[in-house]
Structures are given as structure tokens and as C-alpha cells.
CSV table of N, CA and C in Angstrom, one decimal:
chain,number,residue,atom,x,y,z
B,1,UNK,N,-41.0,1.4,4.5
B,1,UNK,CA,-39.7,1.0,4.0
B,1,UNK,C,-38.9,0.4,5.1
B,2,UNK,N,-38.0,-0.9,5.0
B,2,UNK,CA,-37.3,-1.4,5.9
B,2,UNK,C,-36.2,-1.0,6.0
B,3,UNK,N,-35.4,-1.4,6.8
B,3,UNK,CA,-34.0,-0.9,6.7
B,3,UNK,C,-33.1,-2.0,6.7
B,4,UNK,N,-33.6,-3.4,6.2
B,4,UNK,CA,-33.2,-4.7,6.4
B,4,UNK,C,-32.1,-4.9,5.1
B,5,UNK,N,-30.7,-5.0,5.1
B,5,UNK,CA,-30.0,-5.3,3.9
B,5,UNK,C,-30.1,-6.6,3.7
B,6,UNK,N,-30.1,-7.1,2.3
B,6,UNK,CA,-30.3,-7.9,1.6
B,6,UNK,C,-29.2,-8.8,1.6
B,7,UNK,N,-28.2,-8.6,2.3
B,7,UNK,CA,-26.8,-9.4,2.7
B,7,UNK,C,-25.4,-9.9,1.4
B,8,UNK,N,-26.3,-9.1,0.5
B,8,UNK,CA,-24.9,-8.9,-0.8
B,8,UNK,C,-24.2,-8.1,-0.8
B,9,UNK,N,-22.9,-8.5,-1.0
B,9,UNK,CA,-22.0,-7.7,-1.1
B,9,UNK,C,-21.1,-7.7,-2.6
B,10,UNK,N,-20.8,-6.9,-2.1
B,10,UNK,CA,-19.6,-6.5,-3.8
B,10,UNK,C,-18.1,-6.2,-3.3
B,11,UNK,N,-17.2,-6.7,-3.4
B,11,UNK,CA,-16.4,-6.6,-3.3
B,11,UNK,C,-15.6,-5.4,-4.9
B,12,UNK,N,-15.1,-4.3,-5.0
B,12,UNK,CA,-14.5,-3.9,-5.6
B,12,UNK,C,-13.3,-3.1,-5.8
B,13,UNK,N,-12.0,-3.4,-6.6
B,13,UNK,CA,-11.0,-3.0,-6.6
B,13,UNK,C,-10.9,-1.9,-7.7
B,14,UNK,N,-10.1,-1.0,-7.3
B,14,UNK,CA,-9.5,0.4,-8.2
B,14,UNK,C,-8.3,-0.2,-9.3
B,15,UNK,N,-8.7,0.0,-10.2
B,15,UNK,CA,-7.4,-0.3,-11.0
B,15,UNK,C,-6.5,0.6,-12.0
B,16,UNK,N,-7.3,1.5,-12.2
B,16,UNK,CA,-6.7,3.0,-12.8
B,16,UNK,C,-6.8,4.2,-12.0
B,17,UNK,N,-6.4,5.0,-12.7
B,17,UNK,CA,-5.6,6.3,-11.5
B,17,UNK,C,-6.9,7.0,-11.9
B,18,UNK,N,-7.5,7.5,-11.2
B,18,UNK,CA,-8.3,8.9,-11.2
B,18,UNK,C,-7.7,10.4,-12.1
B,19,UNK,N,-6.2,10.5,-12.3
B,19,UNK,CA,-5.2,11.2,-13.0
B,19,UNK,C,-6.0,11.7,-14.0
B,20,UNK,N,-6.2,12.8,-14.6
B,20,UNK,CA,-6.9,13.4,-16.0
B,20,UNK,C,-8.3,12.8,-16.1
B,21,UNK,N,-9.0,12.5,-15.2
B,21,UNK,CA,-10.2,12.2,-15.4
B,21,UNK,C,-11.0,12.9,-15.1
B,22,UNK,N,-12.8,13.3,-15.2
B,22,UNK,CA,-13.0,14.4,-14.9
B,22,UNK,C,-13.4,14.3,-13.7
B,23,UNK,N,-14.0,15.4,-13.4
B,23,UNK,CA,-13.9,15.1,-11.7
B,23,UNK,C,-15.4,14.6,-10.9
B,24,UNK,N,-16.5,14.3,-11.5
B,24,UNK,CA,-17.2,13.5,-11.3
B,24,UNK,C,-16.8,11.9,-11.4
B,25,UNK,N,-16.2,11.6,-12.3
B,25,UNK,CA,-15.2,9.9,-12.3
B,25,UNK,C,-14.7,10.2,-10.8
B,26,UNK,N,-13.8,11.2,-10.5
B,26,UNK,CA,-13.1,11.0,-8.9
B,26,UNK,C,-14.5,10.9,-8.3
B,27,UNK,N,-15.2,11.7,-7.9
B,27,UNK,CA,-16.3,11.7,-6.8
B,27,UNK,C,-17.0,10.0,-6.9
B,28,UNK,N,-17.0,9.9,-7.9
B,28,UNK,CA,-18.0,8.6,-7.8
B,28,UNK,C,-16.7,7.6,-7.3
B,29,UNK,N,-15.2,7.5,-7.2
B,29,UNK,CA,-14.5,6.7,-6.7
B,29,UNK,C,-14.0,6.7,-5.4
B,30,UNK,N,-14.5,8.3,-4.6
B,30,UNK,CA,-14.3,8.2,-3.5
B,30,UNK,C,-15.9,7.9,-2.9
B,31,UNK,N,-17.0,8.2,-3.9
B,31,UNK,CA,-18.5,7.3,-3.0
B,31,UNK,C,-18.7,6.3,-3.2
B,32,UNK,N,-17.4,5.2,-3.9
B,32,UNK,CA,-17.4,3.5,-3.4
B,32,UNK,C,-16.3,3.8,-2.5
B,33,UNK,N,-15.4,4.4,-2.0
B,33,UNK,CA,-14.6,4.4,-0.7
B,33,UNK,C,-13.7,3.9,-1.6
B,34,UNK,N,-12.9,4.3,-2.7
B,34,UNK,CA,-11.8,3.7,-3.3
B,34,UNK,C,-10.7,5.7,-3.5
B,35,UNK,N,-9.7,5.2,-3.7
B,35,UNK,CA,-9.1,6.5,-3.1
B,35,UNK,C,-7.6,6.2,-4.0
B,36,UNK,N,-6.8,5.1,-4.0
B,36,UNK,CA,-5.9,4.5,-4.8
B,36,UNK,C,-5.7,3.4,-5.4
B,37,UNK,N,-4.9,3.2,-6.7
B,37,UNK,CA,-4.8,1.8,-6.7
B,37,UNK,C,-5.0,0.6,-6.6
B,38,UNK,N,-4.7,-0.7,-6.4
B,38,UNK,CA,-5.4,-1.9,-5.9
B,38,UNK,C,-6.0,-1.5,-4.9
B,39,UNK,N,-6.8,-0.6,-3.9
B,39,UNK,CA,-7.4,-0.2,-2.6
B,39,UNK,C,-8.8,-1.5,-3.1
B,40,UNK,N,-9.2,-1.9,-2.4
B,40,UNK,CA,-10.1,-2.7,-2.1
B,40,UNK,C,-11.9,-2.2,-1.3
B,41,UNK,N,-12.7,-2.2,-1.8
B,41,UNK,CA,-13.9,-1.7,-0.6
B,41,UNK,C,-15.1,-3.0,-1.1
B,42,UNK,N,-15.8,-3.4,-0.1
B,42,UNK,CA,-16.6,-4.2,0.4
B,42,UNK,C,-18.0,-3.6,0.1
B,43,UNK,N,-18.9,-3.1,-0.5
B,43,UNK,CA,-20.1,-2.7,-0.6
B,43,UNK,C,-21.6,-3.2,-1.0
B,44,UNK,N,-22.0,-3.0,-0.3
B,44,UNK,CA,-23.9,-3.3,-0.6
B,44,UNK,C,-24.3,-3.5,-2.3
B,45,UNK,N,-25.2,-4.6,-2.4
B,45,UNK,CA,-25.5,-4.9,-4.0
B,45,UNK,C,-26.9,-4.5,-4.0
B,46,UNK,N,-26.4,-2.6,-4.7
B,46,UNK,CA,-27.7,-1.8,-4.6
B,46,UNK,C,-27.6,-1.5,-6.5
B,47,UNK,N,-28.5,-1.3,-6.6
B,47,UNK,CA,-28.6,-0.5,-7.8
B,47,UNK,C,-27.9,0.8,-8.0
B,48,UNK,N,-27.7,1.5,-6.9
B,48,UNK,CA,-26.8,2.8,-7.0
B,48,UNK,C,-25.7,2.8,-7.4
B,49,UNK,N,-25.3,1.2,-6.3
B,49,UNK,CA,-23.3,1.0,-6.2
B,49,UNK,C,-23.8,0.7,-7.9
B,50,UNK,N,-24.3,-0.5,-8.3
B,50,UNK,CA,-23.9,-0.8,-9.4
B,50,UNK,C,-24.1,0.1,-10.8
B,51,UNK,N,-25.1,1.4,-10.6
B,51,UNK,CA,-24.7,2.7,-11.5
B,51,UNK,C,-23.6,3.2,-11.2
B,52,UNK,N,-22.8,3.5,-10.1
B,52,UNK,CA,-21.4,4.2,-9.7
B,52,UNK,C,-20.5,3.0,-10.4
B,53,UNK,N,-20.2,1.7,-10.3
B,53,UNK,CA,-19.9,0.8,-10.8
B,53,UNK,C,-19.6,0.9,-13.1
B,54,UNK,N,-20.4,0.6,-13.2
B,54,UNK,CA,-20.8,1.3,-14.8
B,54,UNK,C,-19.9,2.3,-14.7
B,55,UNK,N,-20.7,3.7,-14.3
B,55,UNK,CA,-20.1,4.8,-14.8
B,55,UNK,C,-18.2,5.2,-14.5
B,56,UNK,N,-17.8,3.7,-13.8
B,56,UNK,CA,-15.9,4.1,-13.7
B,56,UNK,C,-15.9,2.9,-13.8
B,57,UNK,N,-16.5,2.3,-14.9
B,57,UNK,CA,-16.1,0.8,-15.1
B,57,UNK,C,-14.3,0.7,-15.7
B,58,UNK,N,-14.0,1.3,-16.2
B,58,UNK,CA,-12.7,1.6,-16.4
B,58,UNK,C,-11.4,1.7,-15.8
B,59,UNK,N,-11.8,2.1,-14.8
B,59,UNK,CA,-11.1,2.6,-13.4
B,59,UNK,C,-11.1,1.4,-12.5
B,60,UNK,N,-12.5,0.4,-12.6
B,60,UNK,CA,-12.8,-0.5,-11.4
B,60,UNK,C,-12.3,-2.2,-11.8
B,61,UNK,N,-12.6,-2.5,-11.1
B,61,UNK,CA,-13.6,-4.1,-11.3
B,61,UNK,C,-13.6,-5.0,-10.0
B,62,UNK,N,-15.2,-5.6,-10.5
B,62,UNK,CA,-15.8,-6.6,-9.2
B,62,UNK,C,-15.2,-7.3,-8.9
B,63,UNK,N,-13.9,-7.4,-7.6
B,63,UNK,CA,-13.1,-8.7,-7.6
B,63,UNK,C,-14.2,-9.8,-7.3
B,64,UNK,N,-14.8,-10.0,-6.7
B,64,UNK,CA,-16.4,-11.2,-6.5
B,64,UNK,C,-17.1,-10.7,-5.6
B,65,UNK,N,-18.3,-11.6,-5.8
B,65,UNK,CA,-19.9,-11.6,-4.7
B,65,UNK,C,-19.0,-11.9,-3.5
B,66,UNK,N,-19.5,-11.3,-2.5
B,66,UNK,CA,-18.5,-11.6,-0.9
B,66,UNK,C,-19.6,-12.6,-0.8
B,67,UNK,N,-20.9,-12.5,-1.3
B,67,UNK,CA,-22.1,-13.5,-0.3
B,67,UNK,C,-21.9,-14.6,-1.3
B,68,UNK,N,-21.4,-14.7,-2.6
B,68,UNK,CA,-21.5,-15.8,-2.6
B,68,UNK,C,-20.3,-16.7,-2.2
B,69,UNK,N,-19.3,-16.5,-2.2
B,69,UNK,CA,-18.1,-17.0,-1.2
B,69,UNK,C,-17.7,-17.0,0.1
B,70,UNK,N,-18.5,-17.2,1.2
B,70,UNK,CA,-18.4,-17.0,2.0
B,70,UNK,C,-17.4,-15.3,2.3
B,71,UNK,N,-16.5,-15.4,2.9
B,71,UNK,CA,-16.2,-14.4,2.9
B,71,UNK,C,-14.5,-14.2,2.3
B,72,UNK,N,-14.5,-14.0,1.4
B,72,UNK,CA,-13.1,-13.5,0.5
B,72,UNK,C,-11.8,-12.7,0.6
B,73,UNK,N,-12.3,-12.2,1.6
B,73,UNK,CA,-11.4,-10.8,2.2
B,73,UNK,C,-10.3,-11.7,3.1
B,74,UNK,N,-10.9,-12.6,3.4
B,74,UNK,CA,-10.2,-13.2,5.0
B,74,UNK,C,-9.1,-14.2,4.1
B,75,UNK,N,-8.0,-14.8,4.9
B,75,UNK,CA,-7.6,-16.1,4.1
B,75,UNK,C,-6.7,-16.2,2.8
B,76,UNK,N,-7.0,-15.3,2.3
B,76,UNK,CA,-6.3,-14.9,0.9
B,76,UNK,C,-6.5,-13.5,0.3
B,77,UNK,N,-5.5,-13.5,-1.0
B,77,UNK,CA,-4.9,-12.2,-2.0
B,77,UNK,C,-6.4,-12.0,-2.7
């Protein structure tokens, strides 16, 4: 097994409160590194993120592929 990443990324933002949710929903929002609000996190396009993804689809969404726009974060909202 390699340790070579595949160079996709995910960019995804929090959009609902963790508030009354159960507490697996929190865990899986702090194991994409999301914590509040519009908070932002950059992550690997694995099959895990994108089961953690699913399971707080509610809570989230993909702002875009970082690989396929060059890089998104930089430059602009």
C-alpha cells in the first residue's frame, strides 16, 4: 500500500449548528475539522470523508473540488 494522495480535495463548509443533534452527528463534524458555522476545512477525496459527508449532509455542503479549480481558498469568498 502507497502513501501517495490522489491530489483531490474537498473543500467543505458547516452550515447548521451541531445544537440538539446526536452526538455522533458532532463527532463526525469535528472528524472533518468543522467546529462552527460557515468554518471552512480543505479535505482529501476519500471514501470515508465522503461517508462522514452523507451522514451530516444536513449540517454541511461541498463548497467545490479544490483540484478542480485550481485553488479556491486563495483570491476570493
Amino acid at each position: 500500500m502507497t502513501n501517495e494522495k490522489s491530489g483531490k480535495t474537498l473543500i467543505v463548509e458547516q452550515t447548521g449548528s451541531p445544537i440538539r443533534r446526536p452526538a455522533d452527528q458532532r463527532q463526525t463534524l469535528i472528524g472533518l475539522g468543522l467546529n462552527k458555522i460557515r468554518r471552512r476545512s480543505e479535505l482529501e477525496d476519500t471514501p470515508a470523508v465522503r461517508g462522514m459527508i452523507a451522514k451530516v449532509k444536513h449540517l454541511v455542503r461541498v463548497v467545490s473540488d479544490a483540484s478542480e479549480n485550481g485553488n479556491p481558498s486563495q483570491g476570493g469568498k
